[in-house]
PDB file of C-alpha atoms in Angstrom:
ATOM      1  CA  GLN F 947     -12.123  24.982 -10.052  1.00 58.00           C
ATOM      2  CA  CYS F 948     -14.902  24.258  -7.535  1.00 65.00           C
ATOM      3  CA  VAL F 949     -17.443  26.237  -9.548  1.00 71.00           C
ATOM      4  CA  ALA F 950     -19.175  24.699 -12.558  1.00 83.00           C
ATOM      5  CA  PRO F 951     -22.121  25.512 -14.843  1.00 86.00           C
ATOM      6  CA  ASP F 952     -25.502  24.538 -13.399  1.00 93.00           C
ATOM      7  CA  VAL F 953     -23.985  24.167  -9.919  1.00 96.00           C
ATOM      8  CA  VAL F 954     -24.122  26.575  -6.968  1.00 96.00           C
ATOM      9  CA  PHE F 955     -20.981  26.397  -4.807  1.00 97.00           C
ATOM     10  CA  HIS F 956     -20.664  27.848  -1.307  1.00 95.00           C
ATOM     11  CA  GLU F 957     -17.860  27.701   1.258  1.00 97.00           C
ATOM     12  CA  GLU F 958     -18.327  28.818   4.852  1.00 97.00           C
ATOM     13  CA  ILE F 959     -16.613  28.650   8.249  1.00 98.00           C
ATOM     14  CA  VAL F 960     -19.076  27.435  10.887  1.00 98.00           C
ATOM     15  CA  THR F 961     -18.859  26.697  14.601  1.00 98.00           C
ATOM     16  CA  ILE F 962     -19.128  22.987  15.440  1.00 98.00           C
ATOM     17  CA  ASN F 963     -18.655  21.756  19.015  1.00 97.00           C
ATOM     18  CA  GLY F 964     -16.876  25.018  19.825  1.00 96.00           C
ATOM     19  CA  GLY F 965     -14.390  24.768  16.944  1.00 97.00           C
ATOM     20  CA  GLN F 966     -14.214  26.654  13.659  1.00 98.00           C
ATOM     21  CA  ARG F 967     -14.733  24.228  10.776  1.00 98.00           C
ATOM     22  CA  ASN F 968     -14.698  24.958   7.071  1.00 98.00           C
ATOM     23  CA  THR F 969     -17.625  23.558   5.099  1.00 98.00           C
ATOM     24  CA  ALA F 970     -18.319  23.312   1.379  1.00 98.00           C
ATOM     25  CA  THR F 971     -21.644  22.909  -0.404  1.00 98.00           C
ATOM     26  CA  TRP F 972     -22.521  22.096  -4.005  1.00 98.00           C
ATOM     27  CA  LEU F 973     -26.172  22.408  -5.049  1.00 98.00           C
ATOM     28  CA  PRO F 974     -27.965  21.931  -8.367  1.00 97.00           C
ATOM     29  CA  GLU F 975     -28.764  25.365  -9.762  1.00 95.00           C
ATOM     30  CA  THR F 976     -32.076  24.527 -11.417  1.00 93.00           C
ATOM     31  CA  LEU F 977     -32.853  20.859 -10.783  1.00 94.00           C
ATOM     32  CA  PRO F 978     -34.940  19.921  -7.748  1.00 96.00           C
ATOM     33  CA  ILE F 979     -32.821  18.316  -5.021  1.00 98.00           C
ATOM     34  CA  LYS F 980     -33.618  14.599  -4.888  1.00 98.00           C
ATOM     35  CA  ALA F 981     -31.139  13.447  -2.218  1.00 99.00           C
ATOM     36  CA  VAL F 982     -28.245  14.603  -0.046  1.00 99.00           C
ATOM     37  CA  VAL F 983     -24.627  13.395   0.144  1.00 99.00           C
ATOM     38  CA  LEU F 984     -22.184  13.985   2.998  1.00 99.00           C
ATOM     39  CA  ILE F 985     -18.441  13.754   2.256  1.00 99.00           C
ATOM     40  CA  SER F 986     -15.709  12.750   4.726  1.00 99.00           C
ATOM     41  CA  HIS F 987     -12.212  13.355   3.305  1.00 98.00           C
ATOM     42  CA  GLY F 988      -8.896  11.618   3.981  1.00 96.00           C
ATOM     43  CA  LEU F 989      -5.747  12.388   5.969  1.00 96.00           C
ATOM     44  CA  ASN F 990      -3.905  15.653   5.228  1.00 94.00           C
ATOM     45  CA  GLU F 991      -6.375  16.703   2.499  1.00 96.00           C
ATOM     46  CA  HIS F 992      -9.617  18.703   2.552  1.00 97.00           C
ATOM     47  CA  SER F 993     -13.173  18.795   1.235  1.00 97.00           C
ATOM     48  CA  LEU F 994     -12.432  20.667  -2.007  1.00 96.00           C
ATOM     49  CA  ARG F 995     -10.330  17.733  -3.212  1.00 95.00           C
ATOM     50  CA  TYR F 996     -13.709  16.150  -3.985  1.00 96.00           C
ATOM     51  CA  TYR F 997     -15.009  18.935  -6.205  1.00 94.00           C
ATOM     52  CA  GLY F 998     -15.095  16.636  -9.261  1.00 94.00           C
ATOM     53  CA  ILE F 999     -17.488  14.093  -7.815  1.00 96.00           C
ATOM     54  CA  ALA F1000     -19.356  16.823  -5.922  1.00 97.00           C
ATOM     55  CA  VAL F1001     -20.040  18.725  -9.149  1.00 96.00           C
ATOM     56  CA  ALA F1002     -21.117  15.537 -10.924  1.00 97.00           C
ATOM     57  CA  LEU F1003     -23.526  14.699  -8.112  1.00 98.00           C
ATOM     58  CA  ALA F1004     -24.916  18.241  -7.984  1.00 97.00           C
ATOM     59  CA  LYS F1005     -25.553  18.169 -11.734  1.00 97.00           C
ATOM     60  CA  ALA F1006     -27.493  14.946 -11.161  1.00 97.00           C
ATOM     61  CA  GLY F1007     -29.739  16.573  -8.560  1.00 98.00           C
ATOM     62  CA  PHE F1008     -27.888  15.852  -5.306  1.00 99.00           C
ATOM     63  CA  ALA F1009     -27.079  18.372  -2.594  1.00 99.00           C
ATOM     64  CA  VAL F1010     -23.469  17.737  -1.553  1.00 99.00           C
ATOM     65  CA  HIS F1011     -22.131  18.867   1.827  1.00 99.00           C
ATOM     66  CA  ALA F1012     -18.520  18.412   2.971  1.00 99.00           C
ATOM     67  CA  ILE F1013     -16.457  19.473   5.968  1.00 99.00           C
ATOM     68  CA  ASP F1014     -12.739  20.002   6.502  1.00 98.00           C
ATOM     69  CA  HIS F1015     -11.896  17.836   9.513  1.00 98.00           C
ATOM     70  CA  VAL F1016     -10.150  19.509  12.441  1.00 98.00           C
ATOM     71  CA  SER F1017      -6.507  20.375  11.628  1.00 97.00           C
ATOM     72  CA  HIS F1018      -7.234  19.967   7.913  1.00 97.00           C
ATOM     73  CA  GLY F1019      -7.848  22.431   5.088  1.00 96.00           C
ATOM     74  CA  LYS F1020      -9.220  25.743   6.379  1.00 97.00           C
ATOM     75  CA  SER F1021     -10.564  24.368   9.664  1.00 98.00           C
ATOM     76  CA  ASP F1022      -8.855  25.339  12.897  1.00 96.00           C
ATOM     77  CA  GLY F1023      -6.313  23.183  14.691  1.00 95.00           C
ATOM     78  CA  LYS F1024      -2.602  22.828  13.934  1.00 94.00           C
ATOM     79  CA  ARG F1025      -2.197  21.582  10.360  1.00 92.00           C
ATOM     80  CA  GLY F1026      -1.132  17.944  10.178  1.00 89.00           C
ATOM     81  CA  ILE F1027      -1.560  17.185  13.877  1.00 94.00           C
ATOM     82  CA  ILE F1028      -4.692  15.388  15.069  1.00 96.00           C
ATOM     83  CA  ALA F1029      -4.728  16.282  18.765  1.00 96.00           C
ATOM     84  CA  ASP F1030      -7.770  14.165  19.670  1.00 97.00           C
ATOM     85  CA  HIS F1031      -9.280  11.559  17.345  1.00 98.00           C
ATOM     86  CA  THR F1032     -12.680  11.753  19.039  1.00 98.00           C
ATOM     87  CA  VAL F1033     -13.085  15.314  17.755  1.00 98.00           C
ATOM     88  CA  LEU F1034     -13.051  13.966  14.190  1.00 99.00           C
ATOM     89  CA  TYR F1035     -16.188  11.881  14.526  1.00 99.00           C
ATOM     90  CA  ASN F1036     -17.964  14.039  17.094  1.00 99.00           C
ATOM     91  CA  ASP F1037     -17.638  16.957  14.676  1.00 99.00           C
ATOM     92  CA  PHE F1038     -18.830  14.880  11.748  1.00 99.00           C
ATOM     93  CA  ILE F1039     -21.859  13.609  13.643  1.00 99.00           C
ATOM     94  CA  ALA F1040     -22.820  17.184  14.551  1.00 99.00           C
ATOM     95  CA  PHE F1041     -22.222  18.286  10.961  1.00 99.00           C
ATOM     96  CA  GLY F1042     -24.274  15.386   9.591  1.00 98.00           C
ATOM     97  CA  LYS F1043     -27.161  16.163  11.926  1.00 98.00           C
ATOM     98  CA  SER F1044     -27.171  19.821  10.890  1.00 98.00           C
ATOM     99  CA  VAL F1045     -27.279  18.857   7.210  1.00 98.00           C
ATOM    100  CA  ARG F1046     -30.001  16.286   7.797  1.00 98.00           C
ATOM    101  CA  ASP F1047     -32.096  18.933   9.551  1.00 97.00           C
ATOM    102  CA  GLN F1048     -31.938  21.070   6.394  1.00 97.00           C
ATOM    103  CA  TYR F1049     -33.458  18.251   4.335  1.00 97.00           C
ATOM    104  CA  PRO F1050     -35.618  16.231   6.766  1.00 96.00           C
ATOM    105  CA  THR F1051     -37.605  14.443   4.044  1.00 97.00           C
ATOM    106  CA  LEU F1052     -34.818  13.624   1.567  1.00 98.00           C
ATOM    107  CA  PRO F1053     -32.653  10.479   1.432  1.00 98.00           C
ATOM    108  CA  LEU F1054     -29.254  10.993   3.062  1.00 99.00           C
ATOM    109  CA  PHE F1055     -26.065   9.265   1.884  1.00 99.00           C
ATOM    110  CA  LEU F1056     -22.439   9.329   3.038  1.00 99.00           C
ATOM    111  CA  LEU F1057     -19.304   9.133   0.884  1.00 99.00           C
ATOM    112  CA  ALA F1058     -15.951   8.702   2.636  1.00 99.00           C
ATOM    113  CA  HIS F1059     -12.352   8.102   1.611  1.00 98.00           C
ATOM    114  CA  SER F1060      -9.275   6.694   3.404  1.00 97.00           C
ATOM    115  CA  MET F1061      -9.049   8.195   6.921  1.00 98.00           C
ATOM    116  CA  GLY F1062     -12.496   9.630   6.248  1.00 98.00           C
ATOM    117  CA  THR F1063     -13.893   6.089   6.231  1.00 99.00           C
ATOM    118  CA  LEU F1064     -12.779   5.675   9.847  1.00 99.00           C
ATOM    119  CA  VAL F1065     -14.562   8.904  10.758  1.00 99.00           C
ATOM    120  CA  ALA F1066     -17.606   7.741   8.799  1.00 99.00           C
ATOM    121  CA  MET F1067     -17.818   4.327  10.444  1.00 99.00           C
ATOM    122  CA  LYS F1068     -17.695   5.921  13.898  1.00 98.00           C
ATOM    123  CA  SER F1069     -20.388   8.408  12.824  1.00 98.00           C
ATOM    124  CA  ILE F1070     -22.880   6.166  11.023  1.00 98.00           C
ATOM    125  CA  ASN F1071     -24.949   5.283  14.079  1.00 97.00           C
ATOM    126  CA  GLY F1072     -24.846   8.869  15.321  1.00 98.00           C
ATOM    127  CA  ILE F1073     -26.511  10.357  12.234  1.00 98.00           C
ATOM    128  CA  GLU F1074     -30.136   9.308  12.109  1.00 94.00           C
ATOM    129  CA  GLY F1075     -31.657   8.476   8.756  1.00 93.00           C
ATOM    130  CA  LEU F1076     -28.587   7.527   6.725  1.00 97.00           C
ATOM    131  CA  ARG F1077     -29.842   5.566   3.726  1.00 96.00           C
ATOM    132  CA  ALA F1078     -26.496   4.092   2.578  1.00 97.00           C
ATOM    133  CA  VAL F1079     -22.725   4.608   2.784  1.00 98.00           C
ATOM    134  CA  VAL F1080     -19.883   4.387   0.248  1.00 98.00           C
ATOM    135  CA  LEU F1081     -16.426   3.676   1.683  1.00 98.00           C
ATOM    136  CA  SER F1082     -13.538   4.328  -0.708  1.00 98.00           C
ATOM    137  CA  GLY F1083     -10.094   3.020   0.225  1.00 97.00           C
ATOM    138  CA  ALA F1084     -11.149   2.064   3.748  1.00 98.00           C
ATOM    139  CA  ALA F1085      -8.216   2.526   6.140  1.00 97.00           C
ATOM    140  CA  VAL F1086      -8.704  -0.192   8.739  1.00 97.00           C
ATOM    141  CA  PHE F1087      -5.246  -1.532   7.864  1.00 95.00           C
ATOM    142  CA  SER F1088      -2.583   0.973   6.821  1.00 93.00           C
ATOM    143  CA  GLY F1089      -0.090  -0.008   4.143  1.00 91.00           C
ATOM    144  CA  PRO F1090       3.644   0.503   3.580  1.00 90.00           C
ATOM    145  CA  ALA F1091       3.109   3.793   1.709  1.00 88.00           C
ATOM    146  CA  ALA F1092       1.744   5.338   4.907  1.00 87.00           C
ATOM    147  CA  SER F1093       3.288   3.385   7.779  1.00 82.00           C
ATOM    148  CA  SER F1094       6.914   2.588   6.883  1.00 77.00           C
ATOM    149  CA  PRO F1095       9.249   4.210   9.462  1.00 78.00           C
ATOM    150  CA  PHE F1096      11.647   6.652   7.768  1.00 69.00           C
ATOM    151  CA  GLY F1097      10.064   5.618   4.463  1.00 73.00           C
ATOM    152  CA  ILE F1098      11.979   2.315   4.507  1.00 74.00           C
ATOM    153  CA  ARG F1099       9.584  -0.331   3.189  1.00 78.00           C
ATOM    154  CA  CYS F1100      11.396  -3.258   4.814  1.00 74.00           C
ATOM    155  CA  LEU F1101      10.630  -1.690   8.212  1.00 71.00           C
ATOM    156  CA  TYR F1102       6.883  -1.667   7.540  1.00 79.00           C
ATOM    157  CA  PRO F1103       6.219  -4.958   9.406  1.00 80.00           C
ATOM    158  CA  LEU F1104       7.685  -3.375  12.537  1.00 75.00           C
ATOM    159  CA  SER F1105       5.037  -0.655  12.398  1.00 78.00           C
ATOM    160  CA  GLN F1106       2.331  -3.289  12.809  1.00 79.00           C
ATOM    161  CA  THR F1107       3.643  -4.631  16.130  1.00 78.00           C
ATOM    162  CA  SER F1108       2.459  -3.793  19.643  1.00 79.00           C
ATOM    163  CA  ALA F1109       5.940  -2.449  20.418  1.00 74.00           C
ATOM    164  CA  ALA F1110       5.546   0.114  17.636  1.00 75.00           C
ATOM    165  CA  VAL F1111       2.207   1.219  19.065  1.00 79.00           C
ATOM    166  CA  CYS F1112       3.845   1.679  22.464  1.00 86.00           C
ATOM    167  CA  LEU F1113       6.690   3.666  20.908  1.00 82.00           C
ATOM    168  CA  THR F1114       4.223   5.844  19.001  1.00 85.00           C
ATOM    169  CA  SER F1115       2.419   6.663  22.238  1.00 89.00           C
ATOM    170  CA  ILE F1116       5.716   7.950  23.642  1.00 88.00           C
ATOM    171  CA  THR F1117       6.841   9.922  20.590  1.00 86.00           C
ATOM    172  CA  SER F1118       3.377  11.484  20.317  1.00 89.00           C
ATOM    173  CA  VAL F1119       4.142  13.230  23.614  1.00 90.00           C
ATOM    174  CA  LEU F1120       7.861  13.914  23.172  1.00 87.00           C
ATOM    175  CA  ASP F1121       7.675  15.065  19.541  1.00 90.00           C
ATOM    176  CA  PRO F1122       4.038  15.359  18.397  1.00 91.00           C
ATOM    177  CA  GLY F1123       4.906  17.124  15.140  1.00 90.00           C
ATOM    178  CA  GLY F1124       7.720  14.763  14.215  1.00 90.00           C
ATOM    179  CA  SER F1125       7.326  12.315  11.368  1.00 87.00           C
ATOM    180  CA  ALA F1126       6.163   8.822  12.299  1.00 84.00           C
ATOM    181  CA  ALA F1127       6.304   7.913   8.608  1.00 83.00           C
ATOM    182  CA  PRO F1128       6.348   9.759   5.284  1.00 81.00           C
ATOM    183  CA  LEU F1129       3.220   9.550   3.158  1.00 86.00           C
ATOM    184  CA  VAL F1130       4.254   8.470  -0.338  1.00 87.00           C
ATOM    185  CA  ILE F1131       2.387  10.887  -2.603  1.00 87.00           C
ATOM    186  CA  ASP F1132       2.963   8.812  -5.738  1.00 87.00           C
ATOM    187  CA  GLU F1133       0.882   6.035  -4.157  1.00 89.00           C
ATOM    188  CA  LEU F1134      -2.149   8.270  -3.622  1.00 89.00           C
ATOM    189  CA  SER F1135      -3.331   8.035  -7.226  1.00 88.00           C
ATOM    190  CA  SER F1136      -2.450   6.432 -10.550  1.00 88.00           C
ATOM    191  CA  ASP F1137      -3.407   9.677 -12.323  1.00 90.00           C
ATOM    192  CA  PRO F1138      -0.320  11.921 -12.846  1.00 90.00           C
ATOM    193  CA  GLU F1139      -2.458  15.048 -13.201  1.00 91.00           C
ATOM    194  CA  GLU F1140      -4.206  14.336  -9.916  1.00 90.00           C
ATOM    195  CA  LEU F1141      -0.855  13.821  -8.188  1.00 90.00           C
ATOM    196  CA  GLU F1142       0.391  17.158  -9.514  1.00 93.00           C
ATOM    197  CA  ARG F1143      -2.739  18.926  -8.264  1.00 91.00           C
ATOM    198  CA  ASN F1144      -2.171  17.368  -4.859  1.00 91.00           C
ATOM    199  CA  ARG F1145       1.447  18.563  -4.725  1.00 92.00           C
ATOM    200  CA  LYS F1146       0.492  22.136  -5.645  1.00 93.00           C
ATOM    201  CA  ASP F1147      -2.563  22.367  -3.377  1.00 93.00           C
ATOM    202  CA  PRO F1148      -1.835  24.893  -0.593  1.00 92.00           C
ATOM    203  CA  ARG F1149      -4.532  23.383   1.609  1.00 94.00           C
ATOM    204  CA  VAL F1150      -2.951  19.917   1.625  1.00 93.00           C
ATOM    205  CA  ALA F1151      -0.706  19.257   4.634  1.00 89.00           C
ATOM    206  CA  PRO F1152       2.912  18.039   4.248  1.00 84.00           C
ATOM    207  CA  ALA F1153       3.221  14.457   3.022  1.00 82.00           C
ATOM    208  CA  MET F1154       3.827  12.707   6.307  1.00 87.00           C
ATOM    209  CA  VAL F1155       1.979  11.174   9.226  1.00 90.00           C
ATOM    210  CA  THR F1156       3.008  13.013  12.392  1.00 92.00           C
ATOM    211  CA  ASN F1157       3.697  11.136  15.617  1.00 90.00           C
ATOM    212  CA  LYS F1158       0.618  12.550  17.319  1.00 94.00           C
ATOM    213  CA  SER F1159      -1.653  11.845  14.358  1.00 94.00           C
ATOM    214  CA  ALA F1160      -0.282   8.307  14.083  1.00 92.00           C
ATOM    215  CA  TYR F1161      -1.095   7.575  17.712  1.00 92.00           C
ATOM    216  CA  GLU F1162      -4.570   9.102  17.490  1.00 95.00           C
ATOM    217  CA  LEU F1163      -5.278   7.101  14.324  1.00 95.00           C
ATOM    218  CA  VAL F1164      -4.152   3.884  16.024  1.00 93.00           C
ATOM    219  CA  LYS F1165      -6.736   4.549  18.731  1.00 94.00           C
ATOM    220  CA  LEU F1166      -9.367   5.472  16.158  1.00 97.00           C
ATOM    221  CA  ILE F1167      -8.804   2.251  14.202  1.00 95.00           C
ATOM    222  CA  ALA F1168      -9.207   0.216  17.399  1.00 94.00           C
ATOM    223  CA  GLU F1169     -12.542   1.925  18.073  1.00 97.00           C
ATOM    224  CA  VAL F1170     -13.665   1.390  14.482  1.00 98.00           C
ATOM    225  CA  LYS F1171     -12.973  -2.353  14.676  1.00 97.00           C
ATOM    226  CA  GLU F1172     -15.247  -2.497  17.709  1.00 98.00           C
ATOM    227  CA  GLU F1173     -17.908  -0.439  15.917  1.00 98.00           C
ATOM    228  CA  ILE F1174     -18.028  -2.342  12.608  1.00 98.00           C
ATOM    229  CA  PRO F1175     -20.318  -5.150  13.911  1.00 97.00           C
ATOM    230  CA  ASN F1176     -22.833  -2.433  14.853  1.00 97.00           C
ATOM    231  CA  ILE F1177     -23.023  -1.102  11.290  1.00 96.00           C
ATOM    232  CA  THR F1178     -26.342  -2.208   9.793  1.00 95.00           C
ATOM    233  CA  VAL F1179     -26.969   0.366   7.046  1.00 96.00           C
ATOM    234  CA  PRO F1180     -26.382  -0.708   3.424  1.00 95.00           C
ATOM    235  CA  PHE F1181     -22.816   0.075   2.361  1.00 96.00           C
ATOM    236  CA  LEU F1182     -20.459  -0.321  -0.567  1.00 96.00           C
ATOM    237  CA  CYS F1183     -16.685  -0.667  -0.257  1.00 97.00           C
ATOM    238  CA  ILE F1184     -14.579   0.449  -3.222  1.00 97.00           C
ATOM    239  CA  HIS F1185     -10.874  -0.325  -3.080  1.00 97.00           C
ATOM    240  CA  GLY F1186      -7.941  -0.213  -5.478  1.00 94.00           C
ATOM    241  CA  ALA F1187      -6.411  -3.673  -5.684  1.00 94.00           C
ATOM    242  CA  GLU F1188      -2.891  -2.185  -5.607  1.00 94.00           C
ATOM    243  CA  ASP F1189      -3.528   0.311  -2.792  1.00 95.00           C
ATOM    244  CA  LYS F1190      -0.391   0.648  -0.648  1.00 93.00           C
ATOM    245  CA  VAL F1191      -1.711   3.438   1.576  1.00 94.00           C
ATOM    246  CA  ALA F1192      -4.767   1.640   2.968  1.00 95.00           C
ATOM    247  CA  LEU F1193      -4.617  -2.093   2.315  1.00 96.00           C
ATOM    248  CA  PRO F1194      -7.463  -3.753   0.359  1.00 96.00           C
ATOM    249  CA  LYS F1195      -7.916  -6.270   3.163  1.00 97.00           C
ATOM    250  CA  SER F1196      -9.528  -3.370   5.037  1.00 97.00           C
ATOM    251  CA  SER F1197     -12.592  -3.685   2.806  1.00 97.00           C
ATOM    252  CA  ASP F1198     -12.597  -7.466   3.193  1.00 96.00           C
ATOM    253  CA  TYR F1199     -12.541  -7.011   6.959  1.00 97.00           C
ATOM    254  CA  ILE F1200     -15.523  -4.663   6.874  1.00 97.00           C
ATOM    255  CA  TYR F1201     -17.540  -7.000   4.657  1.00 94.00           C
ATOM    256  CA  SER F1202     -16.748  -9.940   6.947  1.00 94.00           C
ATOM    257  CA  ASN F1203     -17.556  -8.204  10.227  1.00 96.00           C
ATOM    258  CA  ALA F1204     -20.284  -5.617   9.581  1.00 96.00           C
ATOM    259  CA  GLY F1205     -23.792  -6.247  10.838  1.00 92.00           C
ATOM    260  CA  THR F1206     -25.297  -5.402   7.444  1.00 86.00           C
ATOM    261  CA  ASP F1207     -26.641  -8.268   5.341  1.00 79.00           C
ATOM    262  CA  ILE F1208     -24.190  -8.653   2.442  1.00 66.00           C
ATOM    263  CA  GLU F1209     -25.948  -9.279  -0.877  1.00 62.00           C
ATOM    264  CA  ASP F1210     -23.013  -9.265  -3.275  1.00 55.00           C
ATOM    265  CA  ARG F1211     -19.267  -8.890  -3.121  1.00 55.00           C
ATOM    266  CA  GLN F1212     -16.582  -8.993  -5.799  1.00 53.00           C
TER     267      GLN F1212
END
């Protein structure tokens, strides 16, 4: 399903910062390459989940390069457990630099979704020459579909307290693979066919946020909030108004605090 007419698809395991990371590339078969797009995927998924937009971009003359983050997809690391959040963005910066070096004269763009937006925002100033960034479903504030303990929505407010953060730091050590909260698959998309593909995808991790991942993501979000004022490249936030996984106020927060001059917002 990742192969399409007029598009050249390639998947390869490469060494990045000493780890084995799976990468995917979509190139126009006959059209000259006019620009390059990096893709940063979300929690528990992988780069091939973006084959639809990657194929569309390749057919329009873009070279598309994506990476499976550590512990995701076919990359190494225990599936579903983010052992160190800094590896996420250090890997992506190294990956972005390697792609940029392949196309030193072409415009470079970055497309990120959900958890991938956190990785992207920590990477933006580490990848020289980024022309613009698209952040889809930015995850600065997690919602009840991703952060409700035991899946009980009425407990969601407790997950946003400092006491919960302290508890998560403890459980991340005592039971790193345990479930901090289930991830409600039905909230990931309004498209039933897309939800079914997600459920059947062998590269997608189980639908939960593990204790260790939850704690690492809490630390990552804190770093991202500090980094947002340093973001000066043009960017676009796209967010579903009914998103219960990553709250829409995440995009509002980025628009309000980024260092980029904001021309228009709806």
